[in-house]
Amino acid sequence: MDFSKIQHTFTVVPSLTEELAALQRIAYNLWWCWEIDAINLFRRLDSDLWKSTRHNPVEMLGILQQTMLDGLINDEGFMAHLKKVDEKLTEYLEAKTWFQNAFNGNSRMKVAYFSMEFGLHESLPIYSGGLGILAGDHLKSASDLGLPLVGVGLLYRQGYFRQYLNNEGWQQEYYPENDFYNLPLTLERDENGKPLLFEMDFGPRRFKVHTWRVQVGRVPLYLLDTNLEENSPEDRLITAQLYFGDKEMRMVQEILLGVGGIRALRALGIIPSISHMNEGHAAFMALERIRLLMEKRGVRFNEASEIVRAGSVFTTHTPVEAGIDHFPPELVDKYFSRYYKSFGISHDEFMGLGRQNPGNLQESFCMAVLALKLAGHANGVSQLHGEVSRKMWRNAWPELPLEQVPLTSITNGVHTPTWMSNHMASLLVRYLGTRWMDDPTNHSVWHRISKIPDTELWRTQQSCREKLVDFARKRLKEQLIKVGATFKEIATAEEVLDPEVLTIGFARRFAAYKRGTLLLRDLDRLAAILNNPTMPVQFIFAGKAHPQDQDGKELIRQIVQASHQERFRHRIVFIEDYDIEVARHLVQGVDVWLNTPLRPMEASGTSGMKVAFNGGLNLSVLDGWWCEGYQGNNGWAIGKGEVYEDIEYQNQVEGRALYDLLEKEVIPHFYERGSDDIPRSWIATMKASMQSLCPVFSTDRMVQEYTNHSYVPSYIQWKRLVADDLALALDLGKWKERVFKAWPKVRIIRTEANTSDAVAVGSVVPVSASIDLGDIAVDDVSVEGYFGVLDSTGTIVGGETVALKMTSDLGNGIFEFGGALECRFCGRHGFMLRVTPHHKIMGNIYEPGYLVWG
C-alpha cells in the first residue's frame, strides 16, 4: 500500500465538557505563561507530564485520558482554581490599559511588528536567542499596555536546533519536528471554515501559504507556513528551519516575512498604519506597502514611498555590518526584476535603495540600508549601540555630521512577569503591594525595596539558588545518562555545586566576541578562586554556537573539558540545550551574572537585566545596556570601557581585571557576614541594583518609549500624508521633484562671522551669508549655521545648529541671511553654513545629495 497518497486528513482534539472548556481557552492564550496561577493550574493536572511536554498545556490536554479529564469536574479544589484563573484572564483582557488612558485619540492606530523569530515560551520553539526573546517580550508588554499591535513572523517546522554534547564536549545538533496541532496555535480560516490561503508568485517561485495565530494576551501573532502538500518539496522547506540554508533560502524567507506578511494581514482584513521592522530581515515589507499603495491609489513610487516611510519604524540590533544580510545584485534581480518594474523606476534606482552609496555598482544589496531608507524612525537598542550604528551607517547620509545621522536609540528591556521568580514576586507584593506590577516604571515604588528586611530578601535569594542547583544537578544527570556515562559519573552529578556557595552564571550564544572562555585564561588561578576553603565559588555555563560556527563550538568544548578536570568537577557545570526554561532557572537563581563581550560588540544584551529583577548582581564589561545600568554601587564593571587595537592584549588586560575583581571585591563582599550569617553589605548592593535597574530596564518602559517616540509620531505623520485623498503626499512629491531639479544651482557665495580670534565665553557672534538660490524660492530652503568645539583633527564635535533668517533680497535669486551664534563653551570653535530644502508643512527635508555646505 502506498501511504504517501493519504486521501483524507482530520484533527483529533480533546473532548472537554462545558465545565472544563475554560481549560482550552486558557491553554490557547499565552497569557498563561506569565501568570503563576495559570502555570500552577496546568502543573496541578500532572506535574510529570507538564515537565515532559516542555510545559505545553495544549499537548498535555491531548495526552491526558478522557476519564481523568472527566474526573476533574468532581475535584472541587481544581474547579475553584480553574474558575479563578478563567476570571483572571477575562479581567486582564477587559481591563482599561495604559494606551487607552494615554492615547485615547489614537485608537485607530494599528501597529504591525515584523520579526524573523519570536521567543515567547519554551513550548513554542521558533526562536534562537536574544532577538527572538526581545520580540516575545515586546509582544507581552504591548499586550499588558493595551497597544493596538499585531505580530508577524514565520512558523518553523523544526525551529532552531536542539543541542546536546558528546563525551568530548563537542556540540551536536538535532532538529525535532514541531507538531503544529499540539501547540498553542490556531489555523486562520475563511468564512466557509476553510484554511485561509494566499499565493506567493514571486520571481521564479510560486507557492501557497497558510497563516496560524498565536494569541499573546491581547495581541495576536500571525505566523506564516509553507509546509503544504500543494507546494513543491523545495518550497515546503522555506519555513523548515530558522537561520539555515544558503543566501537564496534566506532571501526567500525574508520575502515571505516582509511581502508575504503584508499579504497575510490583508487577507485577514488588517491594514497597518505603522509597520515595525525588528532587524533588517523584514525590510521587503516596506516595498510591498509601496506597491499596494501605488496600485490602489494610482500614485507614483516617490509619493507612495513618502507615505510608507512616514509609517515605518526600524530597529537594528547589530553592531557589525557582517551580522547584517547582504545579497548579491544577481540574486536580487532573480527575484525582484518583475516586481520593481511595477514601481516605474530603473534597475539602478531599485538597487540603490539597498546601497549606502547608490552610485557604487559594486556594493551589495543590504537589508539594513533598505530599512533605513524606507523608515521614518530608526533606532539602535542601547545608547552606546545608537552611537555605534550612526558610525556604521553614516555613509548613507554622507553630508550630515555624525550626531545628526537620523538613527536614535531605545534601550531594550525585559518582560518582568515572565522573568521574575515567584519567590521574588511574592516578596515584592508583601512589601511593595501591587503597584510595581501596575506601574512598573515608577521609581518611587521600587525605592521601597529598602523597606524589605535583609533576612527576608536573603532567604528569598537562597531559596532561588537552591532551586537552580537542584535543576542543574538533574539536567547534568540527564546529560550523562544520554551519552552513556558510568554509574559513578552519574552519581557524582548529584553532588556537583553547593546551594550555599556564591554562584555565578554565564549563558548566551557562543560567538567569539562574547568571549565565553575569558575566565579560563589562567586555570591555576581559577582553581584557587573556586576551591578557596573559606570562600568557595561555582560557575554555571550554558549556550549554543551556530551549527556552522566551529570557533564557537570550540569555546564550548574548552569549558566542558575544564569542567571534567577533578579540581573543577564540583565547581563548573555546563548545562546543554540552552532555551527559555534554562535561562529562567539561571537568571532567577544566580548571585552574579558574568558578561564579557568585546566592547562595543554587544548591541544591548538583556540577560543581565533579567538577573537584576531577581536580586542578582551584574559583573560585566561596560558594553551594551550596562553602560547605562552601572552606577558604581549596584554591581561591577570589568575595566573602564577601554578599547585596544590588539584583541589579544585586550583579552589579557580584561582577563586579569576579571580575576582581580573576583578575588578582591566580589567574593569577599559575598562572604562578609555578621554573627547571624547574613551578608548585609551584599544585600545593600542587591537593593541598590533593584532600585536603580528595575524601573528602567523593563519592556514596559521600552514599549512606552517606542509608542511615545516612534509609533504615535509616525502615525500622526502618516495621517497627515494620507488625509484629503493623499493631498499632502502628492504635494510633497511634486515639491521635491521641482526643488531637487533646481538644486544643482544652489551655492553659498559668501559667509562671514563678525568676530576676532579670541571671544569671551557668553558672547554672541553675528553671522551673515549671501546665497544664490537660482530658481528656488526663499521659502523652500532652510539656512543654518553649524558650530561647536573642534577636536584635534579640526572636526566639529557635538555641534549645534542655529537658523539664519533672510534679511534682504539682492535680486536674480540671490539673498542675504543673518543670525547669531551664542558661545557657551570655552575652547577652539569652528563654524560652517549649510542650506537644506525646507517644505512649508514637513519642515527640513534631508536626502543624500540635496544639502549644500559652505
CSV table of N, CA and C in Angstrom, one decimal, residues 541-650:
chain,number,residue,atom,x,y,z
A,541,PHE,N,27.5,27.4,33.3
A,541,PHE,CA,27.5,27.9,31.9
A,541,PHE,C,26.4,27.2,31.1
A,542,ALA,N,25.9,28.0,30.1
A,542,ALA,CA,25.0,27.4,29.1
A,542,ALA,C,25.1,28.2,27.8
A,543,GLY,N,24.7,27.6,26.7
A,543,GLY,CA,24.7,28.4,25.5
A,543,GLY,C,24.9,27.5,24.3
A,544,LYS,N,24.5,28.0,23.1
A,544,LYS,CA,24.7,27.3,21.9
A,544,LYS,C,25.6,28.1,20.9
A,545,ALA,N,26.3,27.4,20.1
A,545,ALA,CA,27.0,28.0,19.0
A,545,ALA,C,26.2,27.7,17.7
A,546,HIS,N,26.3,28.6,16.7
A,546,HIS,CA,25.6,28.4,15.4
A,546,HIS,C,26.2,27.1,14.8
A,547,PRO,N,25.4,26.2,14.2
A,547,PRO,CA,25.9,25.0,13.7
A,547,PRO,C,27.1,25.1,12.8
A,548,GLN,N,27.2,26.2,12.1
A,548,GLN,CA,28.4,26.4,11.2
A,548,GLN,C,29.6,27.1,11.9
A,549,ASP,N,29.4,27.5,13.1
A,549,ASP,CA,30.4,28.3,13.8
A,549,ASP,C,31.4,27.3,14.6
A,550,GLN,N,32.4,26.9,13.9
A,550,GLN,CA,33.4,25.9,14.6
A,550,GLN,C,34.1,26.6,15.7
A,551,ASP,N,34.4,27.9,15.6
A,551,ASP,CA,35.1,28.6,16.7
A,551,ASP,C,34.3,28.6,17.9
A,552,GLY,N,33.0,28.9,17.7
A,552,GLY,CA,32.0,29.0,18.9
A,552,GLY,C,31.9,27.6,19.5
A,553,LYS,N,31.9,26.5,18.7
A,553,LYS,CA,31.8,25.2,19.3
A,553,LYS,C,33.1,24.8,20.1
A,554,GLU,N,34.2,25.3,19.6
A,554,GLU,CA,35.5,25.1,20.3
A,554,GLU,C,35.5,25.7,21.7
A,555,LEU,N,34.9,26.9,21.8
A,555,LEU,CA,34.8,27.6,23.1
A,555,LEU,C,34.0,26.7,24.1
A,556,ILE,N,32.8,26.2,23.6
A,556,ILE,CA,32.0,25.3,24.5
A,556,ILE,C,32.8,24.1,24.9
A,557,ARG,N,33.6,23.5,23.9
A,557,ARG,CA,34.4,22.3,24.2
A,557,ARG,C,35.4,22.5,25.3
A,558,GLN,N,36.0,23.7,25.2
A,558,GLN,CA,37.1,24.1,26.2
A,558,GLN,C,36.5,24.2,27.6
A,559,ILE,N,35.3,24.8,27.7
A,559,ILE,CA,34.6,24.9,29.0
A,559,ILE,C,34.2,23.5,29.6
A,560,VAL,N,33.7,22.7,28.7
A,560,VAL,CA,33.2,21.3,29.1
A,560,VAL,C,34.5,20.5,29.6
A,561,GLN,N,35.6,20.6,28.8
A,561,GLN,CA,36.8,19.9,29.1
A,561,GLN,C,37.3,20.3,30.5
A,562,ALA,N,37.3,21.6,30.7
A,562,ALA,CA,37.7,22.2,32.0
A,562,ALA,C,36.9,21.6,33.1
A,563,SER,N,35.6,21.5,32.9
A,563,SER,CA,34.6,21.1,34.0
A,563,SER,C,34.9,19.6,34.3
A,564,HIS,N,35.5,18.9,33.4
A,564,HIS,CA,35.8,17.4,33.6
A,564,HIS,C,37.1,17.2,34.5
A,565,GLN,N,37.9,18.3,34.6
A,565,GLN,CA,39.1,18.2,35.5
A,565,GLN,C,38.6,18.0,36.9
A,566,GLU,N,39.3,17.2,37.6
A,566,GLU,CA,39.0,16.8,39.0
A,566,GLU,C,38.8,18.1,39.9
A,567,ARG,N,39.7,19.1,39.7
A,567,ARG,CA,39.7,20.3,40.5
A,567,ARG,C,38.5,21.2,40.3
A,568,PHE,N,37.8,21.0,39.1
A,568,PHE,CA,36.6,21.8,38.7
A,568,PHE,C,35.3,21.0,38.7
A,569,ARG,N,35.4,19.7,38.9
A,569,ARG,CA,34.2,18.8,38.7
A,569,ARG,C,33.0,19.3,39.5
A,570,HIS,N,33.2,19.8,40.7
A,570,HIS,CA,32.1,20.2,41.6
A,570,HIS,C,31.8,21.7,41.5
A,571,ARG,N,32.6,22.4,40.7
A,571,ARG,CA,32.5,23.8,40.7
A,571,ARG,C,32.2,24.5,39.4
A,572,ILE,N,32.3,23.7,38.3
A,572,ILE,CA,31.9,24.2,37.0
A,572,ILE,C,31.0,23.2,36.3
A,573,VAL,N,29.8,23.7,35.9
A,573,VAL,CA,28.8,22.9,35.2
A,573,VAL,C,28.4,23.6,33.9
A,574,PHE,N,28.3,22.8,32.8
A,574,PHE,CA,27.8,23.3,31.6
A,574,PHE,C,26.4,22.6,31.3
A,575,ILE,N,25.4,23.4,31.3
A,575,ILE,CA,24.0,22.8,31.0
A,575,ILE,C,23.8,22.9,29.5
A,576,GLU,N,23.4,21.8,28.9
A,576,GLU,CA,23.2,21.8,27.5
A,576,GLU,C,21.8,22.2,27.1
A,577,ASP,N,21.6,22.5,25.8
A,577,ASP,CA,20.4,22.8,25.2
A,577,ASP,C,19.7,24.1,25.8
A,578,TYR,N,20.5,25.2,25.8
A,578,TYR,CA,20.1,26.5,26.4
A,578,TYR,C,18.8,26.9,25.7
A,579,ASP,N,17.8,27.1,26.5
A,579,ASP,CA,16.5,27.7,26.0
A,579,ASP,C,15.8,28.5,27.0
A,580,ILE,N,14.6,28.9,26.8
A,580,ILE,CA,13.9,29.8,27.8
A,580,ILE,C,13.8,29.2,29.1
A,581,GLU,N,13.6,27.9,29.2
A,581,GLU,CA,13.5,27.2,30.5
A,581,GLU,C,14.8,27.3,31.3
A,582,VAL,N,15.9,26.9,30.6
A,582,VAL,CA,17.2,27.0,31.3
A,582,VAL,C,17.5,28.4,31.7
A,583,ALA,N,17.2,29.4,30.8
A,583,ALA,CA,17.5,30.8,31.1
A,583,ALA,C,16.7,31.3,32.3
A,584,ARG,N,15.5,30.8,32.4
A,584,ARG,CA,14.6,31.3,33.5
A,584,ARG,C,15.2,30.8,34.8
A,585,HIS,N,15.7,29.5,34.9
A,585,HIS,CA,16.3,29.0,36.1
A,585,HIS,C,17.6,29.8,36.5
A,586,LEU,N,18.4,30.0,35.4
A,586,LEU,CA,19.7,30.7,35.7
A,586,LEU,C,19.5,32.1,36.2
A,587,VAL,N,18.7,32.9,35.5
A,587,VAL,CA,18.6,34.3,35.9
A,587,VAL,C,17.9,34.5,37.2
A,588,GLN,N,17.0,33.5,37.6
A,588,GLN,CA,16.4,33.6,38.9
A,588,GLN,C,17.2,33.1,40.0
A,589,GLY,N,18.3,32.3,39.7
A,589,GLY,CA,19.0,31.6,40.8
A,589,GLY,C,20.4,32.0,41.1
A,590,VAL,N,21.0,32.7,40.1
A,590,VAL,CA,22.4,33.1,40.3
A,590,VAL,C,22.6,34.3,41.2
A,591,ASP,N,23.7,34.3,41.9
A,591,ASP,CA,24.1,35.5,42.7
A,591,ASP,C,24.7,36.6,41.8
A,592,VAL,N,25.5,36.2,40.8
A,592,VAL,CA,26.2,37.1,39.9
A,592,VAL,C,26.0,36.7,38.5
A,593,TRP,N,25.8,37.6,37.6
A,593,TRP,CA,25.8,37.3,36.1
A,593,TRP,C,27.0,37.9,35.5
A,594,LEU,N,27.8,37.0,34.8
A,594,LEU,CA,29.0,37.4,34.2
A,594,LEU,C,28.8,37.7,32.7
A,595,ASN,N,29.3,38.8,32.2
A,595,ASN,CA,29.2,39.2,30.8
A,595,ASN,C,30.5,39.8,30.3
A,596,THR,N,31.1,39.2,29.3
A,596,THR,CA,32.4,39.6,28.9
A,596,THR,C,32.6,39.8,27.4
A,597,PRO,N,31.7,40.6,26.8
A,597,PRO,CA,31.8,40.8,25.3
A,597,PRO,C,33.0,41.8,25.0
A,598,LEU,N,33.4,41.7,23.8
A,598,LEU,CA,34.4,42.7,23.3
A,598,LEU,C,33.7,44.0,23.0
A,599,ARG,N,33.9,45.1,23.8
A,599,ARG,CA,33.3,46.3,23.5
A,599,ARG,C,33.7,46.9,22.2
A,600,PRO,N,32.8,47.5,21.4
A,600,PRO,CA,31.4,47.7,21.6
A,600,PRO,C,30.5,46.7,20.7
A,601,MET,N,30.8,45.4,20.9
A,601,MET,CA,30.2,44.4,20.1
A,601,MET,C,28.8,43.9,20.6
A,602,GLU,N,28.5,44.2,21.9
A,602,GLU,CA,27.2,43.8,22.4
A,602,GLU,C,26.2,45.0,22.2
A,603,ALA,N,25.3,44.8,21.3
A,603,ALA,CA,24.4,45.9,21.0
A,603,ALA,C,23.6,46.3,22.2
A,604,SER,N,23.1,45.3,23.0
A,604,SER,CA,22.3,45.7,24.2
A,604,SER,C,22.6,44.6,25.2
A,605,GLY,N,22.1,43.4,24.9
A,605,GLY,CA,22.1,42.3,25.9
A,605,GLY,C,20.9,42.5,26.9
A,606,THR,N,20.2,41.4,27.2
A,606,THR,CA,19.1,41.6,28.1
A,606,THR,C,19.1,40.6,29.3
A,607,SER,N,20.0,39.5,29.2
A,607,SER,CA,20.0,38.5,30.3
A,607,SER,C,20.4,39.1,31.6
A,608,GLY,N,21.3,40.1,31.6
A,608,GLY,CA,21.7,40.7,32.9
A,608,GLY,C,20.6,41.5,33.5
A,609,MET,N,19.7,42.1,32.6
A,609,MET,CA,18.5,42.8,33.2
A,609,MET,C,17.6,41.8,33.9
A,610,LYS,N,17.4,40.6,33.3
A,610,LYS,CA,16.6,39.6,33.9
A,610,LYS,C,17.1,39.2,35.3
A,611,VAL,N,18.4,39.1,35.4
A,611,VAL,CA,19.0,38.8,36.7
A,611,VAL,C,18.7,39.9,37.7
A,612,ALA,N,18.8,41.1,37.3
A,612,ALA,CA,18.6,42.3,38.2
A,612,ALA,C,17.2,42.2,38.9
A,613,PHE,N,16.2,41.8,38.1
A,613,PHE,CA,14.8,41.7,38.6
A,613,PHE,C,14.7,40.6,39.7
A,614,ASN,N,15.7,39.7,39.7
A,614,ASN,CA,15.6,38.6,40.7
A,614,ASN,C,16.6,38.8,41.8
A,615,GLY,N,17.2,40.0,41.9
A,615,GLY,CA,18.1,40.3,43.0
A,615,GLY,C,19.6,39.9,42.8
A,616,GLY,N,19.9,39.3,41.6
A,616,GLY,CA,21.2,39.0,41.2
A,616,GLY,C,22.0,40.3,40.8
A,617,LEU,N,23.3,40.2,40.9
A,617,LEU,CA,24.2,41.3,40.5
A,617,LEU,C,24.9,41.1,39.2
A,618,ASN,N,25.2,42.2,38.6
A,618,ASN,CA,25.9,42.1,37.3
A,618,ASN,C,27.4,42.4,37.4
A,619,LEU,N,28.2,41.5,36.7
A,619,LEU,CA,29.7,41.7,36.7
A,619,LEU,C,30.0,41.7,35.2
A,620,SER,N,30.2,42.9,34.6
A,620,SER,CA,30.2,42.9,33.1
A,620,SER,C,31.1,44.0,32.6
A,621,VAL,N,31.6,43.7,31.4
A,621,VAL,CA,32.3,44.7,30.6
A,621,VAL,C,31.3,45.9,30.4
A,622,LEU,N,31.8,47.1,30.3
A,622,LEU,CA,31.0,48.3,30.1
A,622,LEU,C,30.6,48.3,28.6
A,623,ASP,N,29.6,47.5,28.2
A,623,ASP,CA,29.1,47.5,26.9
A,623,ASP,C,27.6,47.3,26.9
A,624,GLY,N,27.0,47.6,25.7
A,624,GLY,CA,25.5,47.5,25.6
A,624,GLY,C,24.8,48.2,26.7
A,625,TRP,N,23.8,47.6,27.4
A,625,TRP,CA,23.0,48.2,28.4
A,625,TRP,C,23.7,48.6,29.6
A,626,TRP,N,24.8,47.8,30.0
A,626,TRP,CA,25.4,48.0,31.3
A,626,TRP,C,26.1,49.4,31.4
A,627,CYS,N,26.4,50.0,30.2
A,627,CYS,CA,26.9,51.4,30.2
A,627,CYS,C,25.9,52.3,30.9
A,628,GLU,N,24.7,52.1,30.7
A,628,GLU,CA,23.6,52.9,31.3
A,628,GLU,C,23.2,52.4,32.7
A,629,GLY,N,23.3,51.1,32.9
A,629,GLY,CA,22.9,50.5,34.1
A,629,GLY,C,23.8,50.6,35.3
A,630,TYR,N,25.1,50.6,35.0
A,630,TYR,CA,26.2,50.6,36.1
A,630,TYR,C,26.3,51.9,36.7
A,631,GLN,N,26.2,51.9,38.1
A,631,GLN,CA,26.3,53.2,38.8
A,631,GLN,C,27.3,53.2,39.9
A,632,GLY,N,28.1,52.1,39.9
A,632,GLY,CA,29.2,52.1,41.0
A,632,GLY,C,28.8,51.3,42.2
A,633,ASN,N,27.5,51.4,42.6
A,633,ASN,CA,27.1,50.7,43.9
A,633,ASN,C,26.1,49.6,43.6
A,634,ASN,N,25.9,49.3,42.3
A,634,ASN,CA,24.8,48.3,42.0
A,634,ASN,C,25.3,47.1,41.2
A,635,GLY,N,26.6,46.8,41.3
A,635,GLY,CA,27.3,45.8,40.5
A,635,GLY,C,28.7,46.1,40.2
A,636,TRP,N,29.3,45.4,39.3
A,636,TRP,CA,30.7,45.7,39.0
A,636,TRP,C,31.0,45.8,37.5
A,637,ALA,N,31.9,46.7,37.2
A,637,ALA,CA,32.4,46.9,35.8
A,637,ALA,C,33.8,46.3,35.6
A,638,ILE,N,33.9,45.5,34.5
A,638,ILE,CA,35.3,44.9,34.2
A,638,ILE,C,35.9,46.0,33.3
A,639,GLY,N,36.9,46.7,33.8
A,639,GLY,CA,37.6,47.7,33.1
A,639,GLY,C,36.8,49.0,33.1
A,640,LYS,N,37.2,50.0,32.3
A,640,LYS,CA,36.5,51.3,32.3
A,640,LYS,C,36.0,51.6,30.9
A,641,GLY,N,35.8,50.6,30.1
A,641,GLY,CA,35.3,50.9,28.7
A,641,GLY,C,36.4,51.1,27.7
A,642,GLU,N,37.7,50.7,28.1
A,642,GLU,CA,38.8,50.9,27.1
A,642,GLU,C,38.7,49.9,26.0
A,643,VAL,N,39.1,50.4,24.8
A,643,VAL,CA,39.2,49.5,23.6
A,643,VAL,C,40.6,49.5,23.0
A,644,TYR,N,41.2,48.4,23.0
A,644,TYR,CA,42.6,48.3,22.4
A,644,TYR,C,42.6,47.7,21.0
A,645,GLU,N,43.5,48.1,20.2
A,645,GLU,CA,43.5,47.6,18.8
A,645,GLU,C,43.9,46.1,18.8
A,646,ASP,N,44.8,45.7,19.7
A,646,ASP,CA,45.3,44.4,19.8
A,646,ASP,C,44.3,43.6,20.7
A,647,ILE,N,43.5,42.7,20.0
A,647,ILE,CA,42.5,41.9,20.8
A,647,ILE,C,43.1,41.0,21.8
A,648,GLU,N,44.2,40.4,21.5
A,648,GLU,CA,44.9,39.5,22.5
A,648,GLU,C,45.3,40.3,23.7
A,649,TYR,N,45.8,41.5,23.5
A,649,TYR,CA,46.1,42.4,24.6
A,649,TYR,C,44.9,42.7,25.4
A,650,GLN,N,43.8,43.0,24.7
A,650,GLN,CA,42.5,43.4,25.4
A,650,GLN,C,42.1,42.2,26.3
